[in-house]
Every structure is written in C-alpha cells, then in structure tokens.
Tab-separated table of C-alpha atoms and ligand atoms in Angstrom:
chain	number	residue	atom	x	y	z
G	1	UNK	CA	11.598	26.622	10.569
G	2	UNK	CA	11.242	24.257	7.512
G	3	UNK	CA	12.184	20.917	8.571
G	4	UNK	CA	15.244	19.257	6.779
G	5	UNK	CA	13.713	15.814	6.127
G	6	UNK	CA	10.433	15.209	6.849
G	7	UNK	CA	9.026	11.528	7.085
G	8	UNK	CA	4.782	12.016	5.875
G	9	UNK	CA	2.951	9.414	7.295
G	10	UNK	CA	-0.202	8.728	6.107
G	11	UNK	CA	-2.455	6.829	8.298
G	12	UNK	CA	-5.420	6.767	5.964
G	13	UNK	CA	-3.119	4.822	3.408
G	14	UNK	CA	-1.987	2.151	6.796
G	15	UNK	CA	-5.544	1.856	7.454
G	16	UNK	CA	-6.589	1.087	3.971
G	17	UNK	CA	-3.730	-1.685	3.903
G	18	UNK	CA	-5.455	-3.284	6.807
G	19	UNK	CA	-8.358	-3.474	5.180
G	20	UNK	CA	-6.360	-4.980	1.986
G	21	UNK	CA	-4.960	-7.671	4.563
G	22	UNK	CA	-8.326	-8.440	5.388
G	23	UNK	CA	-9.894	-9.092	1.860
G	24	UNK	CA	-6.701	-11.377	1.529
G	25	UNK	CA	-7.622	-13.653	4.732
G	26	UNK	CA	-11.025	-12.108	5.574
G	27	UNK	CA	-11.730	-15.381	8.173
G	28	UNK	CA	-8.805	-14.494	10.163
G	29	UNK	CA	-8.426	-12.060	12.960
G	30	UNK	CA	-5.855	-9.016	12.300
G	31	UNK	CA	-2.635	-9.242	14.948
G	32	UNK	CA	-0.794	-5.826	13.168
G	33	UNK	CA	2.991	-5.602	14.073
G	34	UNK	CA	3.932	-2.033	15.417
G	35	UNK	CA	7.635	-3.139	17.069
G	36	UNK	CA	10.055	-0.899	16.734
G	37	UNK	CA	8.003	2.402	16.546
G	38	UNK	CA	5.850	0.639	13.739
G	39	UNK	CA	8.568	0.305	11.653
G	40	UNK	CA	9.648	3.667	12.084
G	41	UNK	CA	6.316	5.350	11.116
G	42	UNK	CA	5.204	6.393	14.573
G	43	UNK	CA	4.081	3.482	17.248
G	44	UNK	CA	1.189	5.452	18.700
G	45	UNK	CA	-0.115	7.534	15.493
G	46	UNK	CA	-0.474	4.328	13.586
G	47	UNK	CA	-1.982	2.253	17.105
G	48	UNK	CA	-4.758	4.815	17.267
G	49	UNK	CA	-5.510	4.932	13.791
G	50	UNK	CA	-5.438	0.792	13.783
G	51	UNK	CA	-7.624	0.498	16.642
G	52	UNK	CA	-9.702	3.405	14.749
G	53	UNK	CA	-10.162	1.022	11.450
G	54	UNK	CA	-11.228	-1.978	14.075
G	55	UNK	CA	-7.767	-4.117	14.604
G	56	UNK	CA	-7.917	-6.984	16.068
G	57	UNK	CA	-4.396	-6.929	18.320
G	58	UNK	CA	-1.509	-5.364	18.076
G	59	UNK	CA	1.981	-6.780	18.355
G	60	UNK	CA	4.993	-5.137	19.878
G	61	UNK	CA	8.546	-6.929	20.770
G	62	UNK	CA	9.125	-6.180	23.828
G	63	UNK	CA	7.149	-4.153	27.677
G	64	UNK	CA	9.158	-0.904	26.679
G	65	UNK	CA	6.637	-0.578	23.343
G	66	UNK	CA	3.932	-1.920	24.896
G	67	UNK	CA	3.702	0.268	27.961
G	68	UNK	CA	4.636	3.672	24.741
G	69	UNK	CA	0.778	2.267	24.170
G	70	UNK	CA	-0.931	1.844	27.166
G	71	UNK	CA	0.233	5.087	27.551
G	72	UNK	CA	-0.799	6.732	24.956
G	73	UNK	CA	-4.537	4.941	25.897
G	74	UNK	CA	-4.388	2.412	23.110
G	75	UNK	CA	-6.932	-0.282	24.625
G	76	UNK	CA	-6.011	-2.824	21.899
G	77	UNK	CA	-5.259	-5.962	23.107
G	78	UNK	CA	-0.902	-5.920	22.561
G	79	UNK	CA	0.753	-8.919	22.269
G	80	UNK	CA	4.617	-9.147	23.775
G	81	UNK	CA	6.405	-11.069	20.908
G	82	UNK	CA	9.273	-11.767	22.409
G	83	UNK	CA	7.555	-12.570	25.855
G	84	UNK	CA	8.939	-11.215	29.190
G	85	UNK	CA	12.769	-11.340	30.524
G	86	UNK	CA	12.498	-11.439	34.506
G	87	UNK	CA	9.759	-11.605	37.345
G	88	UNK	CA	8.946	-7.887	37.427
G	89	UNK	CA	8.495	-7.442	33.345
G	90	UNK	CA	5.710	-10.765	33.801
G	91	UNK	CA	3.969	-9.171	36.530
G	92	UNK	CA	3.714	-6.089	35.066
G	93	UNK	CA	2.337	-7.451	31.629
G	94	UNK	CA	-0.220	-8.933	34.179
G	95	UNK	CA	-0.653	-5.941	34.920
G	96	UNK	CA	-1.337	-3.878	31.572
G	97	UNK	CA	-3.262	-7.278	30.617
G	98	UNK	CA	-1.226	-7.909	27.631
G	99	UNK	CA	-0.396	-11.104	26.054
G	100	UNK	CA	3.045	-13.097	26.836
G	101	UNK	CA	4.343	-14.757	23.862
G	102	UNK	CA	6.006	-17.685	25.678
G	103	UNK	CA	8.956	-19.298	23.512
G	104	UNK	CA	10.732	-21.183	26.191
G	105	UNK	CA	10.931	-22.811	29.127
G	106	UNK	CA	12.688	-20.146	31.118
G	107	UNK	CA	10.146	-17.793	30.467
G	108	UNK	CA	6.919	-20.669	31.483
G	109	UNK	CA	9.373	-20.716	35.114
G	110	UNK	CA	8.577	-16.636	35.139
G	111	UNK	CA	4.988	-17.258	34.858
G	112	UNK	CA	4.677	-20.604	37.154
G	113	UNK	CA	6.211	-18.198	40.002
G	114	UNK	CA	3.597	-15.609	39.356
G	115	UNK	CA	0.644	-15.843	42.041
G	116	UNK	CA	-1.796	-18.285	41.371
G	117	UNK	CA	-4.915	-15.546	41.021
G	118	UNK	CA	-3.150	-14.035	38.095
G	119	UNK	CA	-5.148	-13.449	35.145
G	120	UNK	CA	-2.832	-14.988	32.642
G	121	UNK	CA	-3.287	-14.515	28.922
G	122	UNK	CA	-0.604	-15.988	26.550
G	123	UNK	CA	0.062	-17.188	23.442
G	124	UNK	CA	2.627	-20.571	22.892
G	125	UNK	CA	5.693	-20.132	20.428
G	126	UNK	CA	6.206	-23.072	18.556
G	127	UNK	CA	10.024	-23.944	16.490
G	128	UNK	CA	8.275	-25.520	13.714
G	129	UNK	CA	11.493	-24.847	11.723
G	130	UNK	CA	13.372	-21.426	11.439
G	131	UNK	CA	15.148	-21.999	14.249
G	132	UNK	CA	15.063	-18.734	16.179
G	133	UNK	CA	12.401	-18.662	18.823
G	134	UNK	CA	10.007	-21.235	19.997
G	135	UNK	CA	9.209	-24.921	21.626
G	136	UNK	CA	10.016	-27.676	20.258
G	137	UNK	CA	7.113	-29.211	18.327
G	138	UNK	CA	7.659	-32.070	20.454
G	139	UNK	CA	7.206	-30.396	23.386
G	140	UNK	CA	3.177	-29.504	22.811
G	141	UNK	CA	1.950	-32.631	25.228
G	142	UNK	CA	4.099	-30.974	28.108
G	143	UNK	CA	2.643	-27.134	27.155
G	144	UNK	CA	-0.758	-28.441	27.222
G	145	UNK	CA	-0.141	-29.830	30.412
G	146	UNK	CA	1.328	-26.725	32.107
G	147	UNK	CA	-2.208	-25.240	30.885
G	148	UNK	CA	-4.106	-27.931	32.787
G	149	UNK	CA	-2.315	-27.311	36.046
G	150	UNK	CA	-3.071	-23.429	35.620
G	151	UNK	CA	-7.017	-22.729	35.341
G	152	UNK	CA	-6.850	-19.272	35.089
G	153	UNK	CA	-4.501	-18.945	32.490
G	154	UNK	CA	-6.085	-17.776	28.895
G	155	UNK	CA	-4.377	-19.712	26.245
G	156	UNK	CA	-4.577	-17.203	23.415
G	157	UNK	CA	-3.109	-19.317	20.793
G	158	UNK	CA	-0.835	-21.501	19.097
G	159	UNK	CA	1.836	-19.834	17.315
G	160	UNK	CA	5.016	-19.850	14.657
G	161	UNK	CA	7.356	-18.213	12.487
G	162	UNK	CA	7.847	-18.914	9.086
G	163	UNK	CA	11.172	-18.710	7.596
G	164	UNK	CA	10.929	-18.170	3.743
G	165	UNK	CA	7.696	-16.965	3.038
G	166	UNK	CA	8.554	-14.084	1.095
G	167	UNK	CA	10.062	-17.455	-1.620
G	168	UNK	CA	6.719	-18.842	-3.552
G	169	UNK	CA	8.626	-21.985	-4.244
G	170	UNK	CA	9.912	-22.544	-1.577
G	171	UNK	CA	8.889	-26.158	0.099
G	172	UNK	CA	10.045	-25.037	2.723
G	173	UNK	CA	6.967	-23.420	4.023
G	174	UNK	CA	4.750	-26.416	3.697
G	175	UNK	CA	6.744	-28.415	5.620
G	176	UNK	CA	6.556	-25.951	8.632
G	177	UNK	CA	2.924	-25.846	8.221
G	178	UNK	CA	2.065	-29.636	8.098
G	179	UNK	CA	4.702	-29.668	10.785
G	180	UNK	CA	2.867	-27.138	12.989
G	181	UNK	CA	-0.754	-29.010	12.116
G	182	UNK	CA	0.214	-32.235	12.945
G	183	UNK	CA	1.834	-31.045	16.259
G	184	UNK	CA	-0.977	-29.769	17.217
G	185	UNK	CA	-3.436	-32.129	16.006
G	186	UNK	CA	-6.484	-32.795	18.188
G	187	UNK	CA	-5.251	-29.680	20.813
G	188	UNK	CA	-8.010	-26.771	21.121
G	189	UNK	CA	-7.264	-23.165	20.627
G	190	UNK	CA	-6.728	-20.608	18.454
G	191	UNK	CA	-3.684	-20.790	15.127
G	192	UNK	CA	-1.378	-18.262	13.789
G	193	UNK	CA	1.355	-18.487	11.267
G	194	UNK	CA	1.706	-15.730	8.755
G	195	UNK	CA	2.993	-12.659	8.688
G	196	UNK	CA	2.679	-10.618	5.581
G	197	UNK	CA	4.407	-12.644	3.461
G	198	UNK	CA	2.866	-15.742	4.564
G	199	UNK	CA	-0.949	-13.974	4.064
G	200	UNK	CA	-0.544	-12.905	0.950
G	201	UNK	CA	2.107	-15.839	-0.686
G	202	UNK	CA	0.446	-18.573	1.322
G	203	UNK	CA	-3.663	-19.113	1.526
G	204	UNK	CA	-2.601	-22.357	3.505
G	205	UNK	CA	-1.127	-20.306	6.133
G	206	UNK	CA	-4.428	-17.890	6.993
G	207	UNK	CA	-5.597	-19.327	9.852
G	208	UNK	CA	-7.297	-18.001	13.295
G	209	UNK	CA	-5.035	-15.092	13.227
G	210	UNK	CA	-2.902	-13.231	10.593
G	211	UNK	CA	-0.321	-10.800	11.582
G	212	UNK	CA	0.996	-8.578	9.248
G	213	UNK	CA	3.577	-5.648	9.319
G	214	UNK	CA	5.549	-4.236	6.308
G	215	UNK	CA	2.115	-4.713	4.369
G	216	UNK	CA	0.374	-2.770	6.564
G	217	UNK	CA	3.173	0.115	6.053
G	218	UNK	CA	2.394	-0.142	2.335
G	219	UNK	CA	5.208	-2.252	0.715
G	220	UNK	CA	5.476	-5.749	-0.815
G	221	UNK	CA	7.252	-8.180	1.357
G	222	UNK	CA	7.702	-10.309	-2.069
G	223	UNK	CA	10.441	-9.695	-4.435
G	224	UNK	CA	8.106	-10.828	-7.649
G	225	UNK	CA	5.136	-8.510	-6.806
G	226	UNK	CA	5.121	-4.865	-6.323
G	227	UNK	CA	2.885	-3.157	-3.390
G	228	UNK	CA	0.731	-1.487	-6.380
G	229	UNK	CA	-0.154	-5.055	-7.835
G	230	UNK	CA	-1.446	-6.408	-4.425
G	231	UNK	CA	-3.349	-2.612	-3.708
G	232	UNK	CA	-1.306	-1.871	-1.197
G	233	UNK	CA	-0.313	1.833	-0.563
G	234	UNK	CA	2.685	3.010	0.673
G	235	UNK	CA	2.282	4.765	3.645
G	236	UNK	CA	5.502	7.025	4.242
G	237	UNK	CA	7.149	9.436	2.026
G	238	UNK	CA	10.352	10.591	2.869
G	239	UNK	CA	11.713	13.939	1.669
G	240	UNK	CA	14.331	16.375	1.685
G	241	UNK	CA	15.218	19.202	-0.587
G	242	UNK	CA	18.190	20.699	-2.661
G	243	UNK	CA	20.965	22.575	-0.669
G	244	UNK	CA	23.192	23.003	-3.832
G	245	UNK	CA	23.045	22.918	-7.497
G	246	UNK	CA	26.620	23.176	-8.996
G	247	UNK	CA	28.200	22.354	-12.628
G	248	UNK	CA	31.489	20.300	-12.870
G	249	UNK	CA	33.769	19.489	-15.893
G	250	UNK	CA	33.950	16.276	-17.617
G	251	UNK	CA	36.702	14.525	-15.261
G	252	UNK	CA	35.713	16.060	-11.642
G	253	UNK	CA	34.855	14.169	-8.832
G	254	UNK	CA	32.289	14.398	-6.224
G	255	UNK	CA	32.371	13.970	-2.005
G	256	UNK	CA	34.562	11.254	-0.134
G	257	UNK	CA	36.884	9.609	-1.855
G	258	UNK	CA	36.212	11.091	-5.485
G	259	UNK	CA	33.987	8.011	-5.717
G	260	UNK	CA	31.935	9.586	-8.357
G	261	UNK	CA	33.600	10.945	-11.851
G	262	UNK	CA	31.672	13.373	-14.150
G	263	UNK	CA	31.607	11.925	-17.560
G	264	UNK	CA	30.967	14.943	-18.729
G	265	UNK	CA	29.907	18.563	-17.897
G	266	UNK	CA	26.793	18.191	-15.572
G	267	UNK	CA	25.161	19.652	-12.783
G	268	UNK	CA	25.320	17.986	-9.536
G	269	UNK	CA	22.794	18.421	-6.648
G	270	UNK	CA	23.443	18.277	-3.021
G	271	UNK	CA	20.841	17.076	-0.696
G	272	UNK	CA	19.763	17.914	2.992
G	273	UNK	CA	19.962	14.301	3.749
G	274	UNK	CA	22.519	11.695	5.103
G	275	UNK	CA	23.380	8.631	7.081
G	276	UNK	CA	22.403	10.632	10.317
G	277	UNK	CA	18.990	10.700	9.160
G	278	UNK	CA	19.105	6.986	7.775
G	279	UNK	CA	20.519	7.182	4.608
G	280	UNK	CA	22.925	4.004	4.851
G	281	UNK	CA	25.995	4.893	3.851
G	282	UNK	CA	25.738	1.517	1.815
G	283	UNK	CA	23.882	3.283	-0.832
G	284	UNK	CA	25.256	2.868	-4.362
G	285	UNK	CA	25.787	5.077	-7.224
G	286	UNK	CA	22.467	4.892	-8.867
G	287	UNK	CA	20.471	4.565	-6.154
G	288	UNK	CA	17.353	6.584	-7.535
G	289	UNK	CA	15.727	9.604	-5.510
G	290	UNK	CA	13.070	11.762	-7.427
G	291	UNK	CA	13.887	15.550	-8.382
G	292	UNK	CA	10.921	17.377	-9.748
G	293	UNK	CA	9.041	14.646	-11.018
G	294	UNK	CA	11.804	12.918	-12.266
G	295	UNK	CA	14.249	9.954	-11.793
G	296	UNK	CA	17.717	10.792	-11.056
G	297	UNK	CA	20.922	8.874	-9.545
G	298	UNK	CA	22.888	9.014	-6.310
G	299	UNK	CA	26.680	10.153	-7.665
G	300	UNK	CA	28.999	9.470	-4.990
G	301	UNK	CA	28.975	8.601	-1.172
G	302	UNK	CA	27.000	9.298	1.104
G	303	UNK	CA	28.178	11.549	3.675
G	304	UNK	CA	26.419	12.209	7.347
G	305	UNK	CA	24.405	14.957	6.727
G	306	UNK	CA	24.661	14.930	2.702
G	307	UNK	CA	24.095	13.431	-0.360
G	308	UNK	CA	25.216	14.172	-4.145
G	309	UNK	CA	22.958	13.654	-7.260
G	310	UNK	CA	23.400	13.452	-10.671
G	311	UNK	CA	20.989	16.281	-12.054
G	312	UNK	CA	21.398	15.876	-16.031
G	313	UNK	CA	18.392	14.800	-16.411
G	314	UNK	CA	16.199	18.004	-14.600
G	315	UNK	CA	18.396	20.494	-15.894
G	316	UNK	CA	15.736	23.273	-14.597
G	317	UNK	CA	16.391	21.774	-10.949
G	318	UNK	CA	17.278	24.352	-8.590
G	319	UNK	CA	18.129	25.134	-4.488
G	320	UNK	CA	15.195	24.294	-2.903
G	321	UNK	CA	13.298	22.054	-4.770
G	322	UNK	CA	12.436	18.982	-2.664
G	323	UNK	CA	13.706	15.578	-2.609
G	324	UNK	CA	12.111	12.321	-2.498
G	325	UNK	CA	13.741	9.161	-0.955
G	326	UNK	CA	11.112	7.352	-1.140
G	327	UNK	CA	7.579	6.855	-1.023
G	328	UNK	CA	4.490	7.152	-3.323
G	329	UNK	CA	5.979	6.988	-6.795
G	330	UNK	CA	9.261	5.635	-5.862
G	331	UNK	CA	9.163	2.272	-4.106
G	332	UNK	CA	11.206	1.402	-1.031
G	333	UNK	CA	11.248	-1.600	-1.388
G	334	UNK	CA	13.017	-0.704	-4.750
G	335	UNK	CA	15.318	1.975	-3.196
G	336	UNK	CA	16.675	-0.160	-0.104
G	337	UNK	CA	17.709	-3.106	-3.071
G	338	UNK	CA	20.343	-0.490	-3.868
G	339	UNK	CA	22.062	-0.663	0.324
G	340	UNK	CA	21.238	-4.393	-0.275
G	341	UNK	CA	18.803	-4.282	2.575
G	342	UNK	CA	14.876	-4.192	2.286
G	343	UNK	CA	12.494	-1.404	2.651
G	344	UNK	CA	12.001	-3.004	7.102
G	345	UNK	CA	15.763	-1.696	7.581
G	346	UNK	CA	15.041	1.766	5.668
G	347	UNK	CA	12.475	2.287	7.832
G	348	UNK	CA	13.789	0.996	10.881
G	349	UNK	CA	16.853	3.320	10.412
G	350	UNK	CA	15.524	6.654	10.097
G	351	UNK	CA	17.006	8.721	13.267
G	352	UNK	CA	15.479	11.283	15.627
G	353	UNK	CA	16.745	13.743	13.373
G	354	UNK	CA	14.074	13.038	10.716
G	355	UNK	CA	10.604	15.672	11.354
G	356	UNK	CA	7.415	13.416	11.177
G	357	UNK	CA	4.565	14.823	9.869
G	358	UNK	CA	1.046	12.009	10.388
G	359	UNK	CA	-1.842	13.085	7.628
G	360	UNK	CA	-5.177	11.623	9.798
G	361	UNK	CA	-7.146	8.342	8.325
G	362	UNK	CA	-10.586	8.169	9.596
G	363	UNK	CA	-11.429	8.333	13.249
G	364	UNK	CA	-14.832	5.936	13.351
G	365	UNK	CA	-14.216	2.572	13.323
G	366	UNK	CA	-15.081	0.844	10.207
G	367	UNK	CA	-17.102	-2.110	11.815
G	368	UNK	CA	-14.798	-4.716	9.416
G	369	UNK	CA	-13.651	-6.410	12.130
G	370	UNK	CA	-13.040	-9.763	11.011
G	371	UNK	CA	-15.672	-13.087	10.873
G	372	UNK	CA	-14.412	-14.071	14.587
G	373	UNK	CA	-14.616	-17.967	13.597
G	374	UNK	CA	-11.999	-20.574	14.179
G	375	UNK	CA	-12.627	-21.230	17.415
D	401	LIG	C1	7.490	-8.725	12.953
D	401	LIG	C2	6.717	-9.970	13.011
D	401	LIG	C3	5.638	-10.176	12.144
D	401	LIG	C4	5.301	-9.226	11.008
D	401	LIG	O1	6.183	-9.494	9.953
D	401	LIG	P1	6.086	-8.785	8.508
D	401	LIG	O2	7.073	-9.520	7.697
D	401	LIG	O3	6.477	-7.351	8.729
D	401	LIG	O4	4.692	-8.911	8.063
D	401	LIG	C5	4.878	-11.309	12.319
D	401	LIG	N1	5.177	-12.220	13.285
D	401	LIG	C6	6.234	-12.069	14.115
D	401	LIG	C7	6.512	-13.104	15.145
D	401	LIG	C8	7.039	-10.953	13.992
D	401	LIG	O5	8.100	-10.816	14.803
C-alpha cells in the first residue's frame, strides 16, 4: 500500500541541529523540547536519537509525554514543563525521577504533602515578564526558603520564559533578563532562559542551560533569518502526490465555493492531501507546494482530504507524481506564513492520518556533551 502522505523524518538532520545549538551556546547544557510528540515529528524516534547525539535533558509538557518516554527506555533526564496537577501525578514523577517544573504555589502544596524521604528534583518557574506561568520575581526569598526546610529536595534550576525573543529589537528581552539576574542575585544554582529564539537572537540569554525546540526540528524561529543561514536543517518533509491532472477553460472555477477562477486555459492538479491530514483550511491561494522540482500555487480551498494546484508552470506534471508541502527545499516556516500561523502549528497539526517514515542519525553518542560549567 503506498501511503497517501508521508511525513520523512530525518533524525540525522535533528541531531545535527543539536549540535548547531551547541556551537551557538557551547557553555550551556542542552534541555531539547519534545512536547507534543516533538512537534509532531515522533516523541520517541527523535528522544532516542537525542540521547544518541549526547542531550543533556529533555523537556516534555506534561506526565502523559513523559511516561510515552520512560516507556520507550529513554533514560534522559525529562523535565515536566508545566509541573504536576494533583497528588498522584507528583508522586509518580517521583517516581520516574523526572524533574517538576514548579510555577506556583499550588503546585509547591503538592510537593510539601509528598513524604519527607522523597527524592525531589525540580526546577523553579520564575514570571520575569510574559505573564503566563511562573513566581513572582518577588517571591524568590520565600522559594529559597521552602528549599531550606526540604534537604532532600534537588533544586535543578532557576528558570523563565521569554516573551519576544524571536524580535531582535525588542527591549523587551533585556528587561526580563536583568529582571531575572537581579532577582536572583547572590542565590546558588543553576540558570535557564532561552529557548531557540533566545539562543540564537540573544548571547545574553545562554546561560547554565539552553533549551531549544523548533531549531532542533530544523527551522528558524526568527522572521529575518532563514534556517539555511543559521545551518540549521530541516528535519521533516512532508509529501503527497497527484490524484488528478485536469485542463479547465479560461473562466472555470475550482472546489468549494468557486474560490479559485482560471484566468485562462490551464491544468489544475489535485492532491492526496487535506485539512484531515493538517493542511489548515486557512491556507491561501498561493500558498506554494513543489511539483517536480518546481514552485507552484494552491488554487482554491482546501477541502478535507484534497487540495487543488495551479499546474501552468510543470505542464509535463502528471497522476502520480509526488507532492511536497514542505520540507528540504521549501521552508515551513515560509509555507505556514501563508495560514498566518508558523511552521510549530504546521507541525503540531499533522493528524494520525499522516504515514511517518524516521531515516536513522547515528546510534553512538557523539561525546559533545556540553562544558558542564556554571555551577
Ligand atoms: C516549548 C518550550 C521551549 C522551546 O521553545 P522553542 O521556541 O521551540 O525553541 C522552551 N522553553 C519552554 C518553557 C517551552 O515551553
């Protein structure tokens, strides 16, 4: 059976990323972000072939992805970024030994009723502006002093968000890091701030521990710089093929609505793709897919399990040829600009329909773990 749309992930290309992230902040440690099925290229493919290339951590959202690890015998230390939600989910991350993000003071009332033996490791969330998750700068003194009363608690770090990263001008980023400094001034342990943005827009913001995601999939989490500029390689290509090759007269229109008008005689493709398989439906006319080695436009919606393309310019195209999305050659970073989303939500979308298909990086570990300084 050939597959309809495949998704070809190649892990060689993530682990080469990671070792572009680490040229970028090479006297940081390496937290990689594989929430949400590492953004939709396969959680446990790209764990392995992370903790293959000698990361540092991983970082997951939530037990549910964590325990998809453990699992799958990923011995990576796995950080919970959004920390635990009840009693059971803390002692279980006991448990699995990961590491509790801790972001309020609900969640430090989980722990504090966890028995006193447990070997606690955890990392504090600090609101040093983006407003989402984290303690109040102000309340460091108390955090430190919740550490005090509990010995056997690991304090893994100091942590925040930053809000605008992926802006080079924007002051806005400074100020969260002088904020974050000079709330912690004078308190041991370890620092982390950026994510990929921050790493590669922000030297200031490489500290202990960098943790990256889209970068690590391949793509440029800044508008002004493309993934090819900063080495990075993209690591999924997703592809379909042609179901239909018709010709329409000048005036015709194509799929819901008539939303696309030939402006003249043309051949129009149809494609064995759709908003089932992650293809928003917010895609404009224009949004490029490559035919043969060539650019060509999305004419007209997209459907659930279709699209239409404008083929005038691979006249020669014909049922069966495939179909790229996106991937090597065709940005999507550039292609999710057209749905007015970014390349995270592309990824992030892509349904159970889609086939994956993982191309192996290396197996040995690379021995680049990071300079473990800082400390
Ligand atoms: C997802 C996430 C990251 C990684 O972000 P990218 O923009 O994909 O590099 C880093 N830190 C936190 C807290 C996150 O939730």
């Amino acid at each position: 059976m050939i597959p309809r749309v495949t998704a070809t992930v190649d892990l060689g290309c993530i682990q080469h990323n990671l070792q572009v992230v680490r040229g970028m902040a090479p006297r940081s440690r390496v937290m990689a972000a594989v929430k949400a099925d590492a953004y939709g290229h396969g959680a446990v493919p790209v764990a392995r072939a992370l903790e293959a290339a000698g990361v540092d951590a991983l970082a997951v959202a939530c037990l549910e992805e964590a325990m998809e690890l453990r699992q799958a015998h990923v011995v990576t230390p796995i950080a919970l970024l959004e920390g635990v939600i009840s009693g059971e989910e803390a002692a279980q991350a006991v448990y699995e030994r990961l590491q509790i993000v801790v972001h309020d003071h609900w969640q430090l009332a989980l722990l504090e009723a966890l028995p006193d033996s447990a070997q606690l490791s955890l990392w504090f969330k600090l609101d040093s502006g983006m407003h989402r998750l984290g303690f109040p700068l102000a309340d460091v003194p108390k955090l430190v002093e919740v550490l005090r009363r509990h010995p056997n608690w690991k304090l893994e770090g100091w942590m925040t968000h930053l809000a605008c990263a992926d802006e080079p001008e924007n002051d806005f980023t400074p100020l969260q890091i002088a904020r974050f400094d000079a709330a912690l001034q004078g308190i041991p342990g370890p620092r982390s701030i950026a994510n990929s943005a921050g790493i590669i827009a922000w030297p200031s913001a490489r500290r202990d521990w960098v943790r990256p995601g889209l970068a690590l999939y391949g793509c440029s989490p800044l508008p002004a710089r493309s993934a090819a500029d900063l080495d990075l390689r993209p690591a999924m290509a997703l592809d379909s093929r042609l179901i239909a090759v018709r010709e329409f007269a000048a005036g015709e229109r194509v799929g819901y609505g008539g939303a696309y008008v030939c402006p003249e005689r043309m051949p129009i493709g149809v494609v064995a793709v759709g908003y089932a398989d992650g293809i928003h439906r917010a895609f404009a006319n224009g949004t490029p897919m490559v035919v043969a080695g060539c650019r060509v436009p999305l004419a007209g919606r997209v459907s659930m399990d279709m699209i239409t393309v404008d083929l005038r310019a691979v006249p020669q195209a014909a049922v069966g040829d495939p179909v790229r999305l996106w991937g090597p050659g065709l940005a999507a970073e550039e292609v999710a600009a057209y749905a007015g989303t970014l390349a995270y939500e592309l990824f992030c979308g892509l349904t159970q329909r889609v086939h994956y298909r993982h191309l192996p990086g290396s197996q040995a570990a690379s021995g680049l773990r990071s300079a473990r300084g800082g400390y």
